PDB file of C-alpha atoms in Angstrom:
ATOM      1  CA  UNK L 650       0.000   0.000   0.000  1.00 61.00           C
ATOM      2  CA  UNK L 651       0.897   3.553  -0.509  1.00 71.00           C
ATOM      3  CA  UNK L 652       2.150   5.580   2.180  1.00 93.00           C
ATOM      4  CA  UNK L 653      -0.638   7.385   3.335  1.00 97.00           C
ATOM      5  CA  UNK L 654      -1.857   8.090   7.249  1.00 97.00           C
ATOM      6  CA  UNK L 655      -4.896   9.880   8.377  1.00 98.00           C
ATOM      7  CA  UNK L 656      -5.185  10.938  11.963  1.00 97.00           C
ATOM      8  CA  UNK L 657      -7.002  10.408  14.083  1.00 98.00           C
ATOM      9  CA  UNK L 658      -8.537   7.347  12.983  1.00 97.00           C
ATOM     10  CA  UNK L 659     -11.552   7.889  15.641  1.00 98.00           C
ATOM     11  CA  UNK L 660     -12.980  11.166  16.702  1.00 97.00           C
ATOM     12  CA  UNK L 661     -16.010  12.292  19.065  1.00 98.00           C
ATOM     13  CA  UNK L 662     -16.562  15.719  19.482  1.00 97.00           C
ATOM     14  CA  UNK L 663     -19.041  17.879  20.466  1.00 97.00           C
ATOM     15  CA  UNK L 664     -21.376  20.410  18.216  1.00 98.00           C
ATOM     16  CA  UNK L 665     -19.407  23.879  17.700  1.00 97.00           C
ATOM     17  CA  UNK L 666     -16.324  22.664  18.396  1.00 97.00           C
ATOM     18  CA  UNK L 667     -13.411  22.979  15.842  1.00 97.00           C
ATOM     19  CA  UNK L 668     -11.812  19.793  14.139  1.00 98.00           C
ATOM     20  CA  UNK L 669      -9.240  19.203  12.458  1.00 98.00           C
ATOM     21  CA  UNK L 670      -8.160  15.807  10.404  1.00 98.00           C
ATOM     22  CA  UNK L 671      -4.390  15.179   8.978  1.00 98.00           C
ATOM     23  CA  UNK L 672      -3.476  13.482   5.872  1.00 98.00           C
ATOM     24  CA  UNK L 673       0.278  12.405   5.389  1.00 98.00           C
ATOM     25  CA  UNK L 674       2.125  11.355   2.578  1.00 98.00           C
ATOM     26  CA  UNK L 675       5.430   9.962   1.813  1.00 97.00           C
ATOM     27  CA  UNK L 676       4.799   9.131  -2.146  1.00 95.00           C
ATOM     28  CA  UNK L 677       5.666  12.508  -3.231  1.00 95.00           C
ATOM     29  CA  UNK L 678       2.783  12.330  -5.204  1.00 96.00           C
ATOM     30  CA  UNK L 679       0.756  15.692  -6.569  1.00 95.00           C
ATOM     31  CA  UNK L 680      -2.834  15.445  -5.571  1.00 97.00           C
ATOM     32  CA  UNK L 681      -4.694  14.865  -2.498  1.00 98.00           C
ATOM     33  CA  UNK L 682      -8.066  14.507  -2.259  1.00 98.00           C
ATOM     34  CA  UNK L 683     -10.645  14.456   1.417  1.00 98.00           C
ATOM     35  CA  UNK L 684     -13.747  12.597   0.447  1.00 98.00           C
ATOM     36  CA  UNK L 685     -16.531  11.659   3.254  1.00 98.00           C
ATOM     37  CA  UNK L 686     -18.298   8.664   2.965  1.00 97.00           C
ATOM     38  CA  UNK L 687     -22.177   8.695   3.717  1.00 94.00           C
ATOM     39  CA  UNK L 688     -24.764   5.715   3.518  1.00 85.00           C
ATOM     40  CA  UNK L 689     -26.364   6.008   0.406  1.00 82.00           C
ATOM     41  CA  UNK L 690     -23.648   8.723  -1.122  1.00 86.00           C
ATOM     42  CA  UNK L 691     -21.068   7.095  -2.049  1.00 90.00           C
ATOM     43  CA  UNK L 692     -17.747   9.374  -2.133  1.00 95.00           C
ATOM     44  CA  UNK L 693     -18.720  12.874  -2.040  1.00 96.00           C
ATOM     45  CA  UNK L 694     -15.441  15.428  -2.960  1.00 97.00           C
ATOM     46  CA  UNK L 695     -15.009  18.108  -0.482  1.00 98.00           C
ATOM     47  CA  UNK L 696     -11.662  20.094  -1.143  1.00 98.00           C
ATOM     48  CA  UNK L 697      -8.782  18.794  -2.989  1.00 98.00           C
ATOM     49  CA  UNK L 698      -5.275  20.244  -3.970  1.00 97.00           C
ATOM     50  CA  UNK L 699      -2.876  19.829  -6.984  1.00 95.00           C
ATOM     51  CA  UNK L 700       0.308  21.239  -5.438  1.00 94.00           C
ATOM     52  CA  UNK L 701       1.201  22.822  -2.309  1.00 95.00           C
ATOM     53  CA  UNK L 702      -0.613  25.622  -1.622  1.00 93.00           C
ATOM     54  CA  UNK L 703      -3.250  24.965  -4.518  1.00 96.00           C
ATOM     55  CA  UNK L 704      -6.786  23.825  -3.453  1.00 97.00           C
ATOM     56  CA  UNK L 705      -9.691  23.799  -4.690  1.00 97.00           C
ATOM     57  CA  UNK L 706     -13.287  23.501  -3.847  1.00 97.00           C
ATOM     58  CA  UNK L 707     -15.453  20.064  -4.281  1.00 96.00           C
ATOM     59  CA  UNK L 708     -19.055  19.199  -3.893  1.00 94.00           C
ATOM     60  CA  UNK L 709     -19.683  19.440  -0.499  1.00 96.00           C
ATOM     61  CA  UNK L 710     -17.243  21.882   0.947  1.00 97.00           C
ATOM     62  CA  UNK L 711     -19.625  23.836   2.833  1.00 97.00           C
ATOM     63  CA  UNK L 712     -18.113  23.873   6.467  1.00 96.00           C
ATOM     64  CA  UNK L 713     -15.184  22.769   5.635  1.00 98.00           C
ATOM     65  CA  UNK L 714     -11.439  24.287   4.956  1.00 98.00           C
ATOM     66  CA  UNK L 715      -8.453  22.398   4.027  1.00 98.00           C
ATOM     67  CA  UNK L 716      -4.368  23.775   3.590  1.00 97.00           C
ATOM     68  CA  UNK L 717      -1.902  22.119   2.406  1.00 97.00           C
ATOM     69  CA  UNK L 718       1.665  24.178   3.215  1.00 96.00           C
ATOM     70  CA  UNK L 719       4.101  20.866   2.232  1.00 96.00           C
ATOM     71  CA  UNK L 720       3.438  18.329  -0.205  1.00 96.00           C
ATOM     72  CA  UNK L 721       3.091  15.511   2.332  1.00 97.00           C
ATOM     73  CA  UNK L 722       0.377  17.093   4.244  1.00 98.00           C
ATOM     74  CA  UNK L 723      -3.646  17.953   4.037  1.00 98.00           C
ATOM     75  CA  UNK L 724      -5.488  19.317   6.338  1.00 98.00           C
ATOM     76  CA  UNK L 725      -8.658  19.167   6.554  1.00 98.00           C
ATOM     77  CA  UNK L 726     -10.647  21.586   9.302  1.00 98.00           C
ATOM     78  CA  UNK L 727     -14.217  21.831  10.566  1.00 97.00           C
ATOM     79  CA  UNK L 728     -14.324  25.079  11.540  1.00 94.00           C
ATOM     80  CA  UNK L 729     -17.319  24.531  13.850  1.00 97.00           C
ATOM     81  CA  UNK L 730     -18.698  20.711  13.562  1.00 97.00           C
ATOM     82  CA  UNK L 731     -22.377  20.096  13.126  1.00 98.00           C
ATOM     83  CA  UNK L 732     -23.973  16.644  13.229  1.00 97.00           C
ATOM     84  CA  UNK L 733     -24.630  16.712   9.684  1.00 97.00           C
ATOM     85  CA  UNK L 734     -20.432  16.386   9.237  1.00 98.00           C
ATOM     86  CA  UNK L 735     -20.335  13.295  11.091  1.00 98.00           C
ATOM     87  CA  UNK L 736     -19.412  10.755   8.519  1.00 98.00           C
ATOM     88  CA  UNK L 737     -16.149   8.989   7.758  1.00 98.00           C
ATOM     89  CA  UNK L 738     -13.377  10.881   5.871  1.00 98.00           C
ATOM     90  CA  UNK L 739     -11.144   9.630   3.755  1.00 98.00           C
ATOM     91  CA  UNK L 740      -7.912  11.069   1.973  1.00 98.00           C
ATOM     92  CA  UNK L 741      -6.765  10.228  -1.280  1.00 98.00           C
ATOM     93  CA  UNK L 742      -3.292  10.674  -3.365  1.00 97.00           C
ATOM     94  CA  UNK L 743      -2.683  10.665  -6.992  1.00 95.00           C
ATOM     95  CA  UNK L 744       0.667  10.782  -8.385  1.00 94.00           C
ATOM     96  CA  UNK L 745      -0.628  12.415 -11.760  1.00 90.00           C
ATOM     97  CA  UNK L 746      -3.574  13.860 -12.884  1.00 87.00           C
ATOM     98  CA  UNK L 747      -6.023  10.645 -13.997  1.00 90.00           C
ATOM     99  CA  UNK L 748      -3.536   7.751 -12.523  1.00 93.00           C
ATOM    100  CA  UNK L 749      -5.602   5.390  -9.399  1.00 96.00           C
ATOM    101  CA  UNK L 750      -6.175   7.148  -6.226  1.00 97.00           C
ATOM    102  CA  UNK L 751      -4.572   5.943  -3.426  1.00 97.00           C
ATOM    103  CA  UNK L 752      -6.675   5.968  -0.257  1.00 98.00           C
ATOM    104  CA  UNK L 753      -5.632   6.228   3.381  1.00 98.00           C
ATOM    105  CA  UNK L 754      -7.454   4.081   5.998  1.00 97.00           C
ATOM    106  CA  UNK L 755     -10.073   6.972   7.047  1.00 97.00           C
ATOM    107  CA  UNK L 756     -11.126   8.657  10.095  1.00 98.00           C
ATOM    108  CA  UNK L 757     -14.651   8.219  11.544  1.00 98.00           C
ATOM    109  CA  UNK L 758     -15.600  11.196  13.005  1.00 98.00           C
ATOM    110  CA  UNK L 759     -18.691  11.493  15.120  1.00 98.00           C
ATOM    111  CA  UNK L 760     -20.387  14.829  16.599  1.00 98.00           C
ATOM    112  CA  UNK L 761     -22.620  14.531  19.284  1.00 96.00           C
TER     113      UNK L 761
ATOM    114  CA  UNK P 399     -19.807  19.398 -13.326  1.00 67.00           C
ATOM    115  CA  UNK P 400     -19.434  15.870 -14.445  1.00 72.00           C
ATOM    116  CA  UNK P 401     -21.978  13.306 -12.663  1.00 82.00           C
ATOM    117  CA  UNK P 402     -22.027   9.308 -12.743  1.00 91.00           C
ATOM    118  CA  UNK P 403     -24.654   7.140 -12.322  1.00 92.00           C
ATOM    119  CA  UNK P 404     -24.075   3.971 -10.860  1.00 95.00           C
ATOM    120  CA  UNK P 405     -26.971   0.774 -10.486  1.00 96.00           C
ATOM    121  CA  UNK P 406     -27.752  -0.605  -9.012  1.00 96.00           C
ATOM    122  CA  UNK P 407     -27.044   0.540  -5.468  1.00 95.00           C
ATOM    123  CA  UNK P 408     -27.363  -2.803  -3.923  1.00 96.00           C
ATOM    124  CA  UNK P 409     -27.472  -6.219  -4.702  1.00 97.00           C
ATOM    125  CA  UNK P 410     -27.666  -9.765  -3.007  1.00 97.00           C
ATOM    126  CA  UNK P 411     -26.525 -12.817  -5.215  1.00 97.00           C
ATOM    127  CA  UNK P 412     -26.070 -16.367  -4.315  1.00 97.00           C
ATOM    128  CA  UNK P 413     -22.181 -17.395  -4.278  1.00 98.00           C
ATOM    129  CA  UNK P 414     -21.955 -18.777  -7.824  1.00 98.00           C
ATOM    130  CA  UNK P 415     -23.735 -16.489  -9.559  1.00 98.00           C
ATOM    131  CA  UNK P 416     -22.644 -14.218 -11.942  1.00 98.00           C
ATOM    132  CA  UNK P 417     -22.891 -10.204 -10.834  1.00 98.00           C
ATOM    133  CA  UNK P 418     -22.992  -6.631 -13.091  1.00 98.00           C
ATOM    134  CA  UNK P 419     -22.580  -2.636 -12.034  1.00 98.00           C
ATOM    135  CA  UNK P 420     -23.008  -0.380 -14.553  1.00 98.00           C
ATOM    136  CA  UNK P 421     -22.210   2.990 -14.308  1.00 97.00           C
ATOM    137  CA  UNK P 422     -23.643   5.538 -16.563  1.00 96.00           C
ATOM    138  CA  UNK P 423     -22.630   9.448 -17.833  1.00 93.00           C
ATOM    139  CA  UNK P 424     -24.702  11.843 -20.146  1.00 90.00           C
ATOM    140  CA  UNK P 425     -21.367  13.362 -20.532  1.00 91.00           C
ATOM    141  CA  UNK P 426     -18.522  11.580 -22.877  1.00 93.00           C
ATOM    142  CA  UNK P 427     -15.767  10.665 -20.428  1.00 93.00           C
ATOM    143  CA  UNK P 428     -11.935  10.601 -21.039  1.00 91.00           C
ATOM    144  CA  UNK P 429     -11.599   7.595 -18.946  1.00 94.00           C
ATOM    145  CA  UNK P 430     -13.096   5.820 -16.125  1.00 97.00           C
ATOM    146  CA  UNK P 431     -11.465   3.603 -13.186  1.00 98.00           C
ATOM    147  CA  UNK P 432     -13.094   1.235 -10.992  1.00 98.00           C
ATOM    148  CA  UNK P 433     -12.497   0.534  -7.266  1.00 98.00           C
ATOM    149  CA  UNK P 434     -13.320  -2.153  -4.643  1.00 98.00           C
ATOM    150  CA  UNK P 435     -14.121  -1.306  -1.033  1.00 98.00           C
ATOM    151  CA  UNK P 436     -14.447  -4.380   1.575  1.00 97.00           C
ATOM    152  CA  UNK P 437     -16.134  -3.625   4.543  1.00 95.00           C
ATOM    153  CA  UNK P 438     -14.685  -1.568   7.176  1.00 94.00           C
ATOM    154  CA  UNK P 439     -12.081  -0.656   4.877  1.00 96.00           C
ATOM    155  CA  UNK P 440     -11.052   1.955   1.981  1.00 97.00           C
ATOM    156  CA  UNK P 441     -11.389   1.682  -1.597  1.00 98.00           C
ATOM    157  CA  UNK P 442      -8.680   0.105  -3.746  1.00 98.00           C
ATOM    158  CA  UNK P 443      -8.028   0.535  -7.728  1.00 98.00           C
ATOM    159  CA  UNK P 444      -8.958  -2.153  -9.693  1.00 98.00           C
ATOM    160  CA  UNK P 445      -8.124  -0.891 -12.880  1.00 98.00           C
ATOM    161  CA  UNK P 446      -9.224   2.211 -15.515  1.00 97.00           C
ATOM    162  CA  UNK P 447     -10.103   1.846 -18.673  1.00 97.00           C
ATOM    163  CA  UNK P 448      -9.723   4.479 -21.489  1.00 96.00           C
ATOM    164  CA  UNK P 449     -10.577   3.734 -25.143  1.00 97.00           C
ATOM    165  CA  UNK P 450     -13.988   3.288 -26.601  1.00 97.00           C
ATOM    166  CA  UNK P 451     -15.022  -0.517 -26.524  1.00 97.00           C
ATOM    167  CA  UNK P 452     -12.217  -1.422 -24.010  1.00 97.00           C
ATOM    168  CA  UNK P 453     -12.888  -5.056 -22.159  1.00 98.00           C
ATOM    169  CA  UNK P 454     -10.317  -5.850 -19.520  1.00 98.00           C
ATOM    170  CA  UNK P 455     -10.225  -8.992 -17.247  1.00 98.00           C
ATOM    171  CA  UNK P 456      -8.807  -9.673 -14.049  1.00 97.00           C
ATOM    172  CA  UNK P 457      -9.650 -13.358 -13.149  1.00 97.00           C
ATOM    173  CA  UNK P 458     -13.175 -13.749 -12.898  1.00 98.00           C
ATOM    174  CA  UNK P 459     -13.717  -9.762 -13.247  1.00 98.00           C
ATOM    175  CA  UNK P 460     -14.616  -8.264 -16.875  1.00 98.00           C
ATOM    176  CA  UNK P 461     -14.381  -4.695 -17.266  1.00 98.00           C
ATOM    177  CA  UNK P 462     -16.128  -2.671 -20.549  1.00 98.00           C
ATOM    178  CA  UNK P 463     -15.588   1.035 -21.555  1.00 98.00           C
ATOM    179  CA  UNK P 464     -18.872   1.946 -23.737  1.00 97.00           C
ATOM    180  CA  UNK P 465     -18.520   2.769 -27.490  1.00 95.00           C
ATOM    181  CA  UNK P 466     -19.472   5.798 -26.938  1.00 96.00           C
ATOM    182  CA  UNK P 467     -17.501   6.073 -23.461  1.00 95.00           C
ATOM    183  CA  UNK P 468     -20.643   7.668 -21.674  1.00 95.00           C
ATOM    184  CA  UNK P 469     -21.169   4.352 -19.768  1.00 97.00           C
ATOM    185  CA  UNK P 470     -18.875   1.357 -17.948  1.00 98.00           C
ATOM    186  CA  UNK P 471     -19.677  -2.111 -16.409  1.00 98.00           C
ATOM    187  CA  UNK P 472     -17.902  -4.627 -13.862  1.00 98.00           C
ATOM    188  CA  UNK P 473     -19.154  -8.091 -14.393  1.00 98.00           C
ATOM    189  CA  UNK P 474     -18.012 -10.789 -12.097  1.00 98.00           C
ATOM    190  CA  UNK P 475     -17.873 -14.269 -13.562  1.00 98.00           C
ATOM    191  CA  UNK P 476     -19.419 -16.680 -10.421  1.00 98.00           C
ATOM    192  CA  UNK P 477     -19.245 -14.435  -7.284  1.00 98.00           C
ATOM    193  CA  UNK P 478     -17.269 -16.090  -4.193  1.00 98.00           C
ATOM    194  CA  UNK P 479     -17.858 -14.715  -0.997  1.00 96.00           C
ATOM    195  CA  UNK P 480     -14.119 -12.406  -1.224  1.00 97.00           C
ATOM    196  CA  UNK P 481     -16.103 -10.511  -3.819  1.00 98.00           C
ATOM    197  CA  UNK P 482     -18.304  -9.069  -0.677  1.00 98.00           C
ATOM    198  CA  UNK P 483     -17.919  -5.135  -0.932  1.00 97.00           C
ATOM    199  CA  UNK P 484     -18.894  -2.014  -2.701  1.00 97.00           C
ATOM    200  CA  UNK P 485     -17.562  -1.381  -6.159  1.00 98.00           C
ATOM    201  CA  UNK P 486     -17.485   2.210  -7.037  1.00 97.00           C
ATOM    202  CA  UNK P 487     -16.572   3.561 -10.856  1.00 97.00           C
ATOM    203  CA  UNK P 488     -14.763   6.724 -10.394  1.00 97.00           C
ATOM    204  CA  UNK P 489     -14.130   9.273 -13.415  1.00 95.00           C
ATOM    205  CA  UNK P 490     -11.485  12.008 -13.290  1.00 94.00           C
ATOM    206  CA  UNK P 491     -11.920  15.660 -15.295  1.00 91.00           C
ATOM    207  CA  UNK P 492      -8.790  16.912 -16.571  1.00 90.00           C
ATOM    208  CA  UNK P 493     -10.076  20.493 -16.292  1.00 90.00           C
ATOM    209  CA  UNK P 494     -10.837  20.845 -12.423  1.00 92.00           C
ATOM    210  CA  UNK P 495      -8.159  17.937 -11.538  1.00 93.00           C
ATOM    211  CA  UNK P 496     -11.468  16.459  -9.878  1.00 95.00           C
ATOM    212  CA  UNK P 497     -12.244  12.535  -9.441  1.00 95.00           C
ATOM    213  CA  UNK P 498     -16.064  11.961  -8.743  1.00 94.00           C
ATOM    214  CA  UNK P 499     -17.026   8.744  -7.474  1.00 95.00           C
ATOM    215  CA  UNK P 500     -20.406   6.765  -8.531  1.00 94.00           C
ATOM    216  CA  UNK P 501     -22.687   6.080  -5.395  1.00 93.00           C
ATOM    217  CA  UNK P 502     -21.343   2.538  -5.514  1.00 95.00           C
ATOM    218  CA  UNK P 503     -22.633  -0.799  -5.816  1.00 97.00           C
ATOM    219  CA  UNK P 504     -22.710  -3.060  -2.423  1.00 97.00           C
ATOM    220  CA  UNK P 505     -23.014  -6.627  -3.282  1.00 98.00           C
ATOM    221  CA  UNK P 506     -23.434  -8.868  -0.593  1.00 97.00           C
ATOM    222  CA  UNK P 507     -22.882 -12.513  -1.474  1.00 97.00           C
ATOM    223  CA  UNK P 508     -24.953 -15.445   0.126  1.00 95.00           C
ATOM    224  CA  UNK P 509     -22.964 -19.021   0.911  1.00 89.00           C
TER     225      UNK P 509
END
């Protein structure tokens, strides 16, 4: 498998508070990707970035910001979690534009 | 932005039967990949497919890019109970660097 971490891999928090997920990298590779995962949805894009520095927005980034100051890290931030964000997110790397995602192991997050 | 269909959303097959997702575009696509997802974990390429009329196997898996590349299928060849997961098509636009992922397919096969 790629090298690819998310942390935490489990997170409870409460409504309002701030939240922050981490992907890491050490492929080198271009693109990262945070997609949550919802019964029913499928994979649902919420920011991505093609270089460090350069994001973008996806579907569903409503409530959600994301940086990405080095190539082996994405953050991805809930400024102020809801219960509607409580899902399970997973990051993705892509070496070049249209090669196979790599996917990290996720992070269920729950807000209560 | 681009938009894929994918049916059906679940299905429940005897081990030994044969099993078909089919993933559908009203867009012409540059390529399309496919992915498996066991339960509990993440999704893992299975392979992508780019010319018109493309068939690709792996094992007991067939793969087919449309003629018109606006639609893909996964056919498996006499399910096992390995096979157990969600298979979602995924397509990637070259203009927004985006990859949007079908709703996936959970097949759930019975012993």
């Amino acid at each position: 498998d790629a090298g690819i971490t998310q942390s935490p891999r489990h997170k409870v928090t409460e409504t309002g508070t701030p939240v922050t997920l981490r992907c890491h990298q050490t492929e080198n590779h271009r693109y990262m990707y945070w997609y949550r995962q919802d019964p029913g949805h499928g994979l649902r894009l919420i920011h991505y970035s093609y270089g460090v520095k350069d994001t973008d927005k996806g579907e569903v980034s409503d409530g959600y910001s994301v940086s990405r100051s080095k190539t082996e890290d994405f953050l991805l931030t809930l400024e102020s979690a809801t219960s509607s964000q409580t899902s399970v997110y997973f990051c993705a790397i892509g070496r070049e534009g249209g090669e196979k995602l790599f996917f990290g192991s996720g992070t269920q997050l729950s807000v209560l | 932005g681009q938009q894929v269909m994918q049916i059906p959303q679940y299905q429940h097959v005897q081990e030994g039967e044969d099993f078909t997702t089919y993933c559908n575009s009203s867009t012409t696509l540059s390529n399309i990949q496919w992915y498996k997802q066991r339960p509990g974990g993440h999704p893992v390429f299975l392979i992508q497919l780019v010319k018109s009329g493309e068939v690709k196997k792996q094992k007991r898996l067939t793969f087919q890019f449309g003629e018109a590349k606006k639609n893909s299928s996964l056919h498996i060849t006499a399910t096992q109970t390995t096979d157990v997961g969600t298979y979602f098509c995924a397509v990637f636009d070259s203009g927004t660097y985006k990859y949007i992922f079908g709703t996936g397919t959970r097949l759930k096969v019975l012993a």
